[in-house]
Amino acid sequence: MSIKSYIGRRVKPKKGSSENIRVSDYMSTNLTTFKPDQSVMEVMNTLIKKKISGGPVVNEKNELIGIISEGDCMKQISHSRYYNHPMEDIKVGDHMVTDVETIDGEMNVFDAADKFLSSKRRRFPIVKEGKLVGLISQKDVLKAAITLKGHSWK
């Protein structure tokens, strides 16, 4: 009696197949960024106006130094109200997240999807040679999946 395997033969991806779709193909490059000396109130206005949930914080050399999100702003609203501090005095640099995880622009977009699932993050910055070059969000990965479905999935 022989045992048959139902696992198909593994084939190396062909050039141009969905296996070669990189994060850099779908990342946003026209970014809304913030500076550490901006007020959190200014950030909140920008988030609302641009309908985004957060953004990278960069220094004058466009080097990534943090991320500020709606959640970070919400914490400051609560803190300001409790201590009766004016929101205009609260600076991004004091309340941004500085332990920022980035991903490589050369990473396969579907590997990025796995990274989103395991990290529970909504966005990842892409840094090249120390400079912020892009940002990929969960929505960008969904767009990639929709675009590729017609070409490579049955």
Short mmCIF file of C-alpha atoms in Angstrom, two decimals:
data_model
loop_
_atom_site.label_atom_id
_atom_site.label_comp_id
_atom_site.label_asym_id
_atom_site.label_seq_id
_atom_site.Cartn_x
_atom_site.Cartn_y
_atom_site.Cartn_z
CA MET A 1 0.00 0.00 0.00
CA SER A 2 1.47 3.34 -0.99
CA ILE A 3 0.67 6.67 0.62
CA LYS A 4 -0.12 9.55 -1.70
CA SER A 5 0.63 13.09 -0.79
CA TYR A 6 -1.95 15.72 -1.61
CA ILE A 7 0.56 18.53 -1.34
CA GLY A 8 1.32 19.88 -4.77
CA ARG A 9 4.75 20.38 -6.22
CA ARG A 10 6.33 23.66 -5.15
CA VAL A 11 7.24 25.87 -8.05
CA LYS A 12 9.51 28.86 -7.90
CA PRO A 13 7.55 32.05 -8.53
CA LYS A 14 7.71 33.41 -12.06
CA LYS A 15 8.86 36.93 -12.63
CA GLY A 16 5.85 39.24 -12.44
CA SER A 17 3.74 36.80 -10.44
CA SER A 18 1.96 37.79 -7.25
CA GLU A 19 4.80 36.19 -5.30
CA ASN A 20 7.07 39.05 -6.40
CA ILE A 21 4.77 41.92 -5.46
CA ARG A 22 6.71 44.13 -3.08
CA VAL A 23 5.58 46.50 -0.36
CA SER A 24 7.16 49.35 -2.34
CA ASP A 25 4.70 48.63 -5.18
CA TYR A 26 1.76 49.50 -2.92
CA MET A 27 3.12 51.84 -0.26
CA SER A 28 2.02 55.46 -0.07
CA THR A 29 4.77 57.94 -0.80
CA ASN A 30 2.84 61.21 -0.63
CA LEU A 31 2.83 61.24 3.18
CA THR A 32 1.43 63.55 5.78
CA THR A 33 4.22 63.82 8.33
CA PHE A 34 4.51 65.62 11.63
CA LYS A 35 7.33 67.41 13.44
CA PRO A 36 8.16 66.86 17.11
CA ASP A 37 7.62 70.53 17.97
CA GLN A 38 4.06 70.63 16.56
CA SER A 39 1.16 70.79 18.99
CA VAL A 40 -1.02 67.73 19.46
CA MET A 41 -4.00 70.00 18.69
CA GLU A 42 -2.50 70.74 15.27
CA VAL A 43 -2.05 67.00 14.68
CA MET A 44 -5.69 66.34 15.62
CA ASN A 45 -6.86 68.98 13.13
CA THR A 46 -4.72 67.41 10.39
CA LEU A 47 -5.94 63.88 11.14
CA ILE A 48 -9.55 65.02 10.88
CA LYS A 49 -9.01 67.18 7.79
CA LYS A 50 -7.10 64.49 5.88
CA LYS A 51 -9.21 61.59 7.20
CA ILE A 52 -6.19 59.62 8.41
CA SER A 53 -5.63 57.80 11.69
CA GLY A 54 -2.02 58.74 12.32
CA GLY A 55 1.29 59.51 10.74
CA PRO A 56 5.06 59.41 11.02
CA VAL A 57 7.03 62.01 12.93
CA VAL A 58 10.25 63.09 11.21
CA ASN A 59 13.13 65.40 12.00
CA GLU A 60 14.52 68.09 9.70
CA LYS A 61 16.52 65.43 7.78
CA ASN A 62 13.35 63.40 7.07
CA GLU A 63 14.55 60.67 9.44
CA LEU A 64 11.79 58.74 11.19
CA ILE A 65 11.76 59.49 14.92
CA GLY A 66 8.26 58.38 15.90
CA ILE A 67 4.60 57.85 15.09
CA ILE A 68 1.59 59.74 16.40
CA SER A 69 -1.91 58.30 16.16
CA GLU A 70 -5.50 59.09 17.05
CA GLY A 71 -5.02 56.96 20.16
CA ASP A 72 -2.03 59.04 21.28
CA CYS A 73 -4.12 62.18 20.81
CA MET A 74 -7.02 60.67 22.76
CA LYS A 75 -4.69 60.00 25.70
CA GLN A 76 -3.67 63.66 25.69
CA ILE A 77 -7.27 64.87 25.58
CA SER A 78 -8.01 62.83 28.69
CA HIS A 79 -4.79 63.91 30.41
CA SER A 80 -5.32 67.61 29.57
CA ARG A 81 -8.86 67.60 30.81
CA TYR A 82 -7.93 65.85 34.06
CA TYR A 83 -5.04 68.23 34.82
CA ASN A 84 -6.68 71.26 33.15
CA HIS A 85 -3.72 71.83 30.78
CA PRO A 86 -4.26 73.67 27.48
CA MET A 87 -3.95 71.31 24.49
CA GLU A 88 -1.97 73.91 22.51
CA ASP A 89 0.95 73.48 24.94
CA ILE A 90 1.25 69.72 24.40
CA LYS A 91 3.92 68.84 21.81
CA VAL A 92 4.08 65.81 19.54
CA GLY A 93 7.64 64.99 20.57
CA ASP A 94 6.56 64.43 24.16
CA HIS A 95 3.69 62.07 23.29
CA MET A 96 4.58 60.18 20.12
CA VAL A 97 5.52 56.51 20.11
CA THR A 98 9.27 56.28 19.59
CA ASP A 99 9.64 52.50 19.45
CA VAL A 100 8.56 52.28 15.81
CA GLU A 101 8.67 49.03 13.90
CA THR A 102 9.42 49.45 10.20
CA ILE A 103 9.37 47.03 7.30
CA ASP A 104 11.51 46.70 4.20
CA GLY A 105 10.11 48.02 0.94
CA GLU A 106 11.41 44.86 -0.77
CA MET A 107 9.24 42.62 1.45
CA ASN A 108 6.52 40.64 -0.31
CA VAL A 109 3.17 42.36 0.24
CA PHE A 110 1.61 39.10 1.50
CA ASP A 111 4.39 38.69 4.06
CA ALA A 112 3.54 42.23 5.13
CA ALA A 113 -0.07 41.06 5.61
CA ASP A 114 1.19 38.37 8.00
CA LYS A 115 3.21 40.99 9.85
CA PHE A 116 0.10 43.17 10.23
CA LEU A 117 -1.79 40.22 11.68
CA SER A 118 0.90 39.28 14.17
CA SER A 119 1.64 42.83 15.32
CA LYS A 120 -1.89 44.32 15.48
CA ARG A 121 -0.53 47.52 13.89
CA ARG A 122 -2.45 49.61 11.36
CA ARG A 123 0.52 50.99 9.44
CA PHE A 124 4.25 50.42 8.96
CA PRO A 125 6.74 53.06 7.81
CA ILE A 126 9.32 52.14 5.19
CA VAL A 127 12.78 53.59 5.71
CA LYS A 128 15.62 53.47 3.19
CA GLU A 129 19.14 54.63 4.03
CA GLY A 130 17.83 56.25 7.21
CA LYS A 131 15.15 58.33 5.46
CA LEU A 132 11.39 57.85 5.50
CA VAL A 133 10.36 56.83 1.96
CA GLY A 134 6.85 55.48 2.41
CA LEU A 135 4.13 54.00 4.54
CA ILE A 136 2.05 50.89 4.02
CA SER A 137 -1.30 50.45 5.68
CA GLN A 138 -3.62 47.49 6.02
CA LYS A 139 -5.81 49.13 3.37
CA ASP A 140 -2.85 49.14 0.93
CA VAL A 141 -2.46 45.38 1.41
CA LEU A 142 -6.18 44.90 0.74
CA LYS A 143 -5.83 46.93 -2.47
CA ALA A 144 -2.93 44.68 -3.53
CA ALA A 145 -4.99 41.56 -2.89
CA ILE A 146 -7.94 42.89 -4.92
CA THR A 147 -5.68 43.89 -7.79
CA LEU A 148 -3.87 40.53 -7.86
CA LYS A 149 -6.87 38.26 -7.45
CA GLY A 150 -7.82 38.57 -11.07
CA HIS A 151 -4.32 37.72 -12.22
CA SER A 152 -3.14 34.86 -10.06
CA TRP A 153 -5.83 33.34 -7.84
CA LYS A 154 -8.39 30.80 -8.96
#
